[in-house]
Tab-separated table of C-alpha atoms in Angstrom:
chain	number	residue	atom	x	y	z
A	1	MET	CA	-35.063	16.069	-17.408
A	2	ALA	CA	-31.442	15.104	-16.971
A	3	ASP	CA	-30.391	11.531	-17.662
A	4	PRO	CA	-30.088	9.549	-14.396
A	5	LEU	CA	-26.749	8.369	-13.069
A	6	ASP	CA	-26.019	4.659	-13.319
A	7	LEU	CA	-26.095	3.185	-9.802
A	8	THR	CA	-23.751	0.387	-10.856
A	9	HIS	CA	-21.142	2.949	-11.824
A	10	LEU	CA	-21.662	4.790	-8.537
A	11	ARG	CA	-21.223	1.548	-6.587
A	12	THR	CA	-17.938	1.002	-8.409
A	13	LEU	CA	-16.832	4.508	-7.415
A	14	VAL	CA	-17.677	3.894	-3.744
A	15	THR	CA	-15.950	0.508	-3.779
A	16	ILE	CA	-12.751	2.128	-5.056
A	17	ALA	CA	-12.921	4.521	-2.102
A	18	GLU	CA	-13.560	1.710	0.398
A	19	THR	CA	-10.941	-0.740	-0.876
A	20	GLY	CA	-8.264	1.798	-1.771
A	21	GLY	CA	-7.768	1.301	-5.484
A	22	PHE	CA	-8.992	0.128	-8.884
A	23	ARG	CA	-7.442	-3.343	-8.669
A	24	ARG	CA	-8.818	-4.020	-5.205
A	25	ALA	CA	-12.246	-2.727	-6.229
A	26	ALA	CA	-12.198	-5.057	-9.220
A	27	ASP	CA	-11.461	-8.019	-6.933
A	28	ALA	CA	-14.203	-7.030	-4.484
A	29	LEU	CA	-16.804	-6.549	-7.245
A	30	HIS	CA	-15.661	-9.604	-9.231
A	31	LEU	CA	-15.049	-7.406	-12.266
A	32	SER	CA	-12.053	-6.907	-14.508
A	33	GLN	CA	-9.915	-3.855	-13.850
A	34	PRO	CA	-10.656	-2.418	-17.337
A	35	THR	CA	-14.387	-2.633	-16.531
A	36	VAL	CA	-13.870	-0.704	-13.298
A	37	SER	CA	-11.912	1.955	-15.197
A	38	GLN	CA	-14.660	2.133	-17.817
A	39	HIS	CA	-17.306	2.769	-15.148
A	40	ILE	CA	-15.343	5.768	-13.877
A	41	ARG	CA	-14.773	7.124	-17.384
A	42	MET	CA	-18.503	6.889	-18.089
A	43	LEU	CA	-19.293	8.797	-14.901
A	44	GLU	CA	-16.764	11.494	-15.843
A	45	ARG	CA	-18.224	11.717	-19.340
A	46	ARG	CA	-21.771	11.939	-17.978
A	47	LEU	CA	-20.928	14.669	-15.420
A	48	LYS	CA	-18.258	16.409	-17.531
A	49	LEU	CA	-15.963	16.332	-14.491
A	50	SER	CA	-12.624	14.797	-13.643
A	51	LEU	CA	-13.185	12.397	-10.739
A	52	VAL	CA	-9.871	10.525	-10.481
A	53	GLU	CA	-6.318	11.645	-11.220
A	54	ARG	CA	-3.430	9.243	-11.733
A	55	HIS	CA	0.037	9.914	-10.307
A	56	GLY	CA	2.586	7.288	-11.273
A	57	ARG	CA	1.161	3.932	-10.288
A	58	GLY	CA	-1.345	5.443	-7.859
A	59	SER	CA	-4.627	7.245	-8.334
A	60	TYR	CA	-6.404	9.852	-6.211
A	61	PHE	CA	-9.877	11.346	-6.083
A	62	THR	CA	-10.216	14.950	-7.196
A	63	PRO	CA	-12.290	17.275	-4.964
A	64	ASP	CA	-15.233	16.615	-7.317
A	65	GLY	CA	-14.582	12.882	-7.005
A	66	GLU	CA	-14.604	13.056	-3.198
A	67	ARG	CA	-17.891	14.966	-3.225
A	68	LEU	CA	-19.439	12.456	-5.586
A	69	VAL	CA	-18.338	9.547	-3.370
A	70	ALA	CA	-20.188	11.125	-0.436
A	71	GLU	CA	-23.340	11.699	-2.509
A	72	ALA	CA	-23.115	8.241	-4.086
A	73	ARG	CA	-23.095	6.616	-0.649
A	74	LYS	CA	-26.384	8.366	0.162
A	75	LEU	CA	-27.989	7.187	-3.083
A	76	LEU	CA	-26.808	3.603	-2.639
A	77	ASP	CA	-27.976	3.549	0.996
A	78	ALA	CA	-31.398	4.796	-0.099
A	79	GLN	CA	-31.575	2.103	-2.774
A	80	ASP	CA	-30.605	-0.587	-0.279
A	81	GLU	CA	-33.326	0.601	2.102
A	82	VAL	CA	-35.974	0.418	-0.628
A	83	LEU	CA	-34.867	-3.069	-1.627
A	84	ALA	CA	-34.930	-4.169	1.997
A	85	ARG	CA	-38.484	-2.921	2.459
A	86	PHE	CA	-39.935	-4.367	-0.734
A	87	ALA	CA	-37.780	-7.377	-1.484
A	88	GLY	CA	-36.965	-8.458	2.043
A	89	SER	CA	-33.557	-7.995	3.567
A	90	ALA	CA	-30.861	-10.143	2.007
A	91	PRO	CA	-28.987	-12.395	4.437
A	92	VAL	CA	-25.727	-11.028	5.780
A	93	GLN	CA	-22.716	-12.721	4.219
A	94	ILE	CA	-19.497	-12.694	6.214
A	95	ALA	CA	-16.251	-14.110	4.838
A	96	ILE	CA	-13.904	-15.039	7.681
A	97	GLY	CA	-10.247	-15.927	7.370
A	98	SER	CA	-7.882	-17.354	9.953
A	99	THR	CA	-4.390	-18.718	10.259
A	100	GLU	CA	-4.076	-22.339	11.317
A	101	HIS	CA	-2.592	-21.211	14.634
A	102	ALA	CA	-5.905	-19.600	15.620
A	103	GLY	CA	-8.187	-22.081	13.893
A	104	ASP	CA	-8.600	-24.431	16.857
A	105	GLY	CA	-8.789	-21.776	19.553
A	106	LEU	CA	-9.744	-18.168	19.065
A	107	LEU	CA	-11.634	-18.777	15.819
A	108	THR	CA	-14.044	-21.237	17.457
A	109	GLU	CA	-15.309	-18.592	19.863
A	110	LEU	CA	-15.565	-15.999	17.096
A	111	LEU	CA	-17.764	-18.237	14.967
A	112	ALA	CA	-20.043	-19.067	17.900
A	113	VAL	CA	-20.551	-15.403	18.758
A	114	LEU	CA	-21.179	-14.353	15.143
A	115	ARG	CA	-23.719	-17.149	14.694
A	116	THR	CA	-25.553	-15.941	17.817
A	117	ALA	CA	-25.414	-12.256	16.850
A	118	TYR	CA	-26.305	-12.885	13.185
A	119	PRO	CA	-28.328	-16.126	13.109
A	120	ASP	CA	-29.389	-15.632	9.486
A	121	ALA	CA	-25.904	-14.780	8.242
A	122	HIS	CA	-24.084	-16.971	5.762
A	123	LEU	CA	-20.558	-17.538	7.088
A	124	HIS	CA	-17.809	-18.450	4.644
A	125	PHE	CA	-14.442	-19.669	5.942
A	126	ARG	CA	-10.907	-19.546	4.629
A	127	ILE	CA	-7.782	-20.917	6.321
A	128	ASP	CA	-4.547	-19.442	4.998
A	129	ARG	CA	-1.299	-17.725	5.943
A	130	SER	CA	-1.266	-14.313	7.610
A	131	THR	CA	0.293	-12.452	4.673
A	132	THR	CA	-2.205	-13.903	2.199
A	133	LEU	CA	-5.198	-13.216	4.454
A	134	THR	CA	-4.148	-9.622	5.128
A	135	GLU	CA	-3.919	-9.006	1.383
A	136	SER	CA	-7.342	-10.643	0.858
A	137	VAL	CA	-8.882	-8.295	3.438
A	138	SER	CA	-7.311	-5.253	1.754
A	139	LYS	CA	-8.799	-6.411	-1.553
A	140	GLY	CA	-12.247	-6.783	-0.001
A	141	VAL	CA	-12.356	-10.530	-0.691
A	142	VAL	CA	-12.372	-11.423	3.039
A	143	ASP	CA	-14.374	-9.437	5.621
A	144	LEU	CA	-12.561	-10.449	8.800
A	145	ALA	CA	-9.284	-12.286	9.324
A	146	VAL	CA	-7.493	-13.527	12.434
A	147	VAL	CA	-3.774	-13.200	11.646
A	148	LEU	CA	-0.412	-13.195	13.379
A	149	GLY	CA	1.450	-9.917	13.825
A	150	GLY	CA	5.078	-9.414	12.921
A	151	ASN	CA	4.696	-9.799	9.146
A	152	THR	CA	4.346	-6.098	8.342
A	153	THR	CA	6.387	-3.059	9.374
A	154	GLU	CA	3.257	-1.345	10.718
A	155	PRO	CA	0.732	-3.308	12.843
A	156	VAL	CA	-2.593	-3.886	11.092
A	157	GLY	CA	-6.000	-4.370	12.662
A	158	ALA	CA	-6.766	-4.696	16.369
A	159	GLU	CA	-4.761	-6.815	18.800
A	160	VAL	CA	-7.038	-9.544	20.167
A	161	GLY	CA	-4.631	-12.017	21.782
A	162	LEU	CA	-1.096	-13.207	22.376
A	163	LEU	CA	0.370	-16.615	21.608
A	164	ASP	CA	3.470	-17.896	23.393
A	165	LEU	CA	6.406	-18.700	21.126
A	166	ARG	CA	8.113	-21.994	21.906
A	167	TRP	CA	11.030	-23.946	20.538
A	168	VAL	CA	9.728	-27.456	19.774
A	169	ALA	CA	11.073	-30.611	18.156
A	170	GLY	CA	10.455	-34.342	18.011
A	171	THR	CA	10.674	-36.167	21.344
A	172	THR	CA	13.989	-37.835	20.423
A	173	TRP	CA	15.646	-34.732	18.938
A	174	GLN	CA	18.717	-33.448	20.774
A	175	LEU	CA	19.918	-29.847	20.829
A	176	PRO	CA	23.465	-29.724	19.372
A	177	PRO	CA	26.159	-27.668	21.128
A	178	ALA	CA	26.897	-24.139	19.948
A	179	PRO	CA	28.776	-23.059	17.941
A	180	GLY	CA	27.947	-25.514	15.232
A	181	PRO	CA	25.258	-26.488	12.728
A	182	ILE	CA	21.593	-26.759	13.632
A	183	SER	CA	18.591	-27.902	11.563
A	184	LEU	CA	15.509	-25.697	11.409
A	185	VAL	CA	11.991	-26.624	10.321
A	186	ALA	CA	10.027	-23.575	9.196
A	187	PHE	CA	7.269	-22.095	7.081
A	188	GLU	CA	8.026	-21.088	3.518
A	189	GLU	CA	8.951	-17.451	2.987
A	190	PRO	CA	7.667	-14.856	3.611
A	191	CYS	CA	7.456	-15.715	7.310
A	192	GLY	CA	8.231	-13.495	10.296
A	193	LEU	CA	8.638	-16.482	12.639
A	194	ARG	CA	11.206	-18.052	10.358
A	195	ARG	CA	13.248	-14.849	10.279
A	196	ARG	CA	13.127	-14.531	14.083
A	197	ALA	CA	14.258	-18.123	14.539
A	198	VAL	CA	17.172	-17.783	12.102
A	199	GLN	CA	18.313	-14.511	13.688
A	200	LYS	CA	18.193	-15.845	17.255
A	201	LEU	CA	19.938	-19.132	16.464
A	202	GLY	CA	22.567	-17.256	14.480
A	203	ALA	CA	23.147	-14.901	17.417
A	204	LEU	CA	23.689	-17.964	19.639
A	205	GLY	CA	26.484	-19.134	17.330
A	206	TYR	CA	24.642	-21.761	15.291
A	207	GLN	CA	24.990	-22.176	11.535
A	208	VAL	CA	21.323	-22.533	10.595
A	209	ALA	CA	20.205	-24.862	7.810
A	210	VAL	CA	16.509	-25.006	6.936
A	211	THR	CA	16.157	-28.750	6.392
A	212	ALA	CA	12.382	-28.823	5.938
A	213	GLU	CA	9.814	-26.184	5.038
A	214	SER	CA	6.091	-26.173	4.398
A	215	GLY	CA	3.356	-23.739	3.461
A	216	ASN	CA	1.058	-24.980	6.231
A	217	LEU	CA	1.191	-25.719	9.942
A	218	ASP	CA	0.516	-29.453	9.591
A	219	GLY	CA	3.593	-29.821	7.383
A	220	VAL	CA	5.865	-27.956	9.808
A	221	VAL	CA	4.568	-29.941	12.797
A	222	ALA	CA	4.943	-33.251	10.941
A	223	ALA	CA	8.544	-32.457	9.977
A	224	ALA	CA	9.408	-31.464	13.541
A	225	LYS	CA	7.790	-34.639	14.929
A	226	ALA	CA	9.835	-36.680	12.469
A	227	GLY	CA	13.026	-35.282	13.987
A	228	LEU	CA	14.064	-33.200	10.966
A	229	GLY	CA	14.883	-30.158	13.090
A	230	ILE	CA	13.719	-27.613	15.614
A	231	ALA	CA	10.811	-25.235	14.983
A	232	LEU	CA	9.705	-21.938	16.515
A	233	LEU	CA	5.907	-21.979	16.734
A	234	PRO	CA	3.146	-20.062	18.555
A	235	PHE	CA	0.762	-21.867	20.926
A	236	LEU	CA	-2.288	-20.846	22.919
A	237	THR	CA	-2.063	-23.986	25.069
A	238	ALA	CA	0.371	-26.912	25.264
A	239	PRO	CA	2.106	-28.173	22.081
A	240	PRO	CA	0.458	-31.202	20.471
A	241	GLY	CA	1.546	-34.760	21.266
A	242	GLY	CA	4.745	-35.888	19.604
A	243	LEU	CA	6.438	-32.515	20.139
A	244	ALA	CA	8.732	-31.668	23.029
A	245	GLU	CA	9.541	-28.134	24.134
A	246	ILE	CA	13.271	-27.352	23.947
A	247	ARG	CA	13.796	-25.317	27.101
A	248	GLU	CA	17.592	-25.019	26.790
A	249	LEU	CA	17.176	-22.226	24.247
A	250	PRO	CA	16.264	-18.655	25.303
A	251	ALA	CA	12.571	-17.822	25.592
A	252	MET	CA	11.229	-15.959	22.559
A	253	GLY	CA	8.316	-14.194	24.232
A	254	SER	CA	5.016	-14.046	22.405
A	255	ILE	CA	3.470	-12.932	19.137
A	256	ASP	CA	0.326	-10.859	18.855
A	257	VAL	CA	-2.848	-12.126	17.236
A	258	ARG	CA	-4.707	-9.433	15.316
A	259	LEU	CA	-8.167	-9.094	13.833
A	260	VAL	CA	-8.149	-7.314	10.471
A	261	ALA	CA	-11.406	-5.997	8.996
A	262	ARG	CA	-11.998	-4.799	5.464
A	263	ARG	CA	-12.838	-1.176	4.811
A	264	GLY	CA	-16.554	-0.508	4.876
A	265	LEU	CA	-17.434	-3.488	7.088
A	266	GLY	CA	-20.064	-2.539	9.655
A	267	HIS	CA	-18.576	-1.466	12.987
A	268	ASP	CA	-21.082	-3.668	14.802
A	269	ILE	CA	-19.681	-6.805	13.167
A	270	GLU	CA	-16.063	-5.763	13.727
A	271	ASN	CA	-16.635	-4.810	17.383
A	272	THR	CA	-18.547	-8.025	18.045
A	273	ALA	CA	-15.626	-10.036	16.659
A	274	VAL	CA	-12.984	-8.110	18.642
A	275	ASP	CA	-14.924	-8.460	21.911
A	276	ALA	CA	-15.494	-12.190	21.357
A	277	ILE	CA	-11.866	-13.056	20.698
A	278	THR	CA	-10.379	-10.902	23.456
A	279	ALA	CA	-12.840	-12.339	26.001
A	280	HIS	CA	-12.015	-15.891	24.925
A	281	TYR	CA	-8.281	-15.207	25.071
A	282	HIS	CA	-8.571	-13.790	28.601
A	283	SER	CA	-10.699	-16.736	29.787
A	284	ILE	CA	-7.973	-19.207	28.746
A	285	THR	CA	-4.799	-17.350	29.682
A	286	GLY	CA	-5.919	-14.938	32.382
A	287	ARG	CA	-3.978	-12.195	30.597
A	288	ARG	CA	-5.411	-8.858	29.632
A	289	LEU	CA	-4.187	-7.170	26.499
A	290	ARG	CA	-2.277	-3.920	26.474
A	291	GLY	CA	-4.721	-1.035	26.759
A	292	VAL	CA	-7.699	-3.279	27.621
A	293	ALA	CA	-9.237	-2.651	31.020
């Protein structure tokens, strides 16, 4: 009788396929990257097959590796079914991330719908910046994240809403004449909104100086309220008290809100989240998204 395959090693193999790499699989499994590599080497030694080939900094499954991933999924699914029948089904755990811009609006509806659809689920929350959350989803650390578009060259995830971009500043702040200097309050780099603001103000003839920056929304809003400069920020509804909209500057349109889901997340959870946020967005704004009937 042949020695059985180690299911832990097979789960590592499948996680590499679902997350897109050894480092991301290590993060998702809470293992070190050398341990993940060791699991694959042990599978290759056991089967006497090459499963993964490295090319430069990347790695790719061989045809044998791709076949084993497919078979490993079947074995792991069968094991999960047995455990569910005899040990009781484990509660669903969903890690949800959101930018601060969506935290008080779209995210509230998402959480309510997920709690209704999965009453026994354990929901874990994380508020962070779009770039950080998108990377966390790609690593498998976060299951779902509500992020702002415009930070990557290619759109990620599904569009679920639009936020109006508005120039805002403290109530006593006065727009200086152009050409001339202007003070900008912005998020720390990398930030797509900051780049858009600098480019537009520069095109209008201003010499832009970032006089205050922060890694979070509260810091940017506080600096703008204090009169340290103008800020370009997205809003679902009216700006908070203490901020005035600067209407003398050209309108900047809107920025898309996107829902990003990790690879391997159940389609039912992802679709439930997309439907919840788009419905909530439409109920507040009356707008329908592009391509949504």
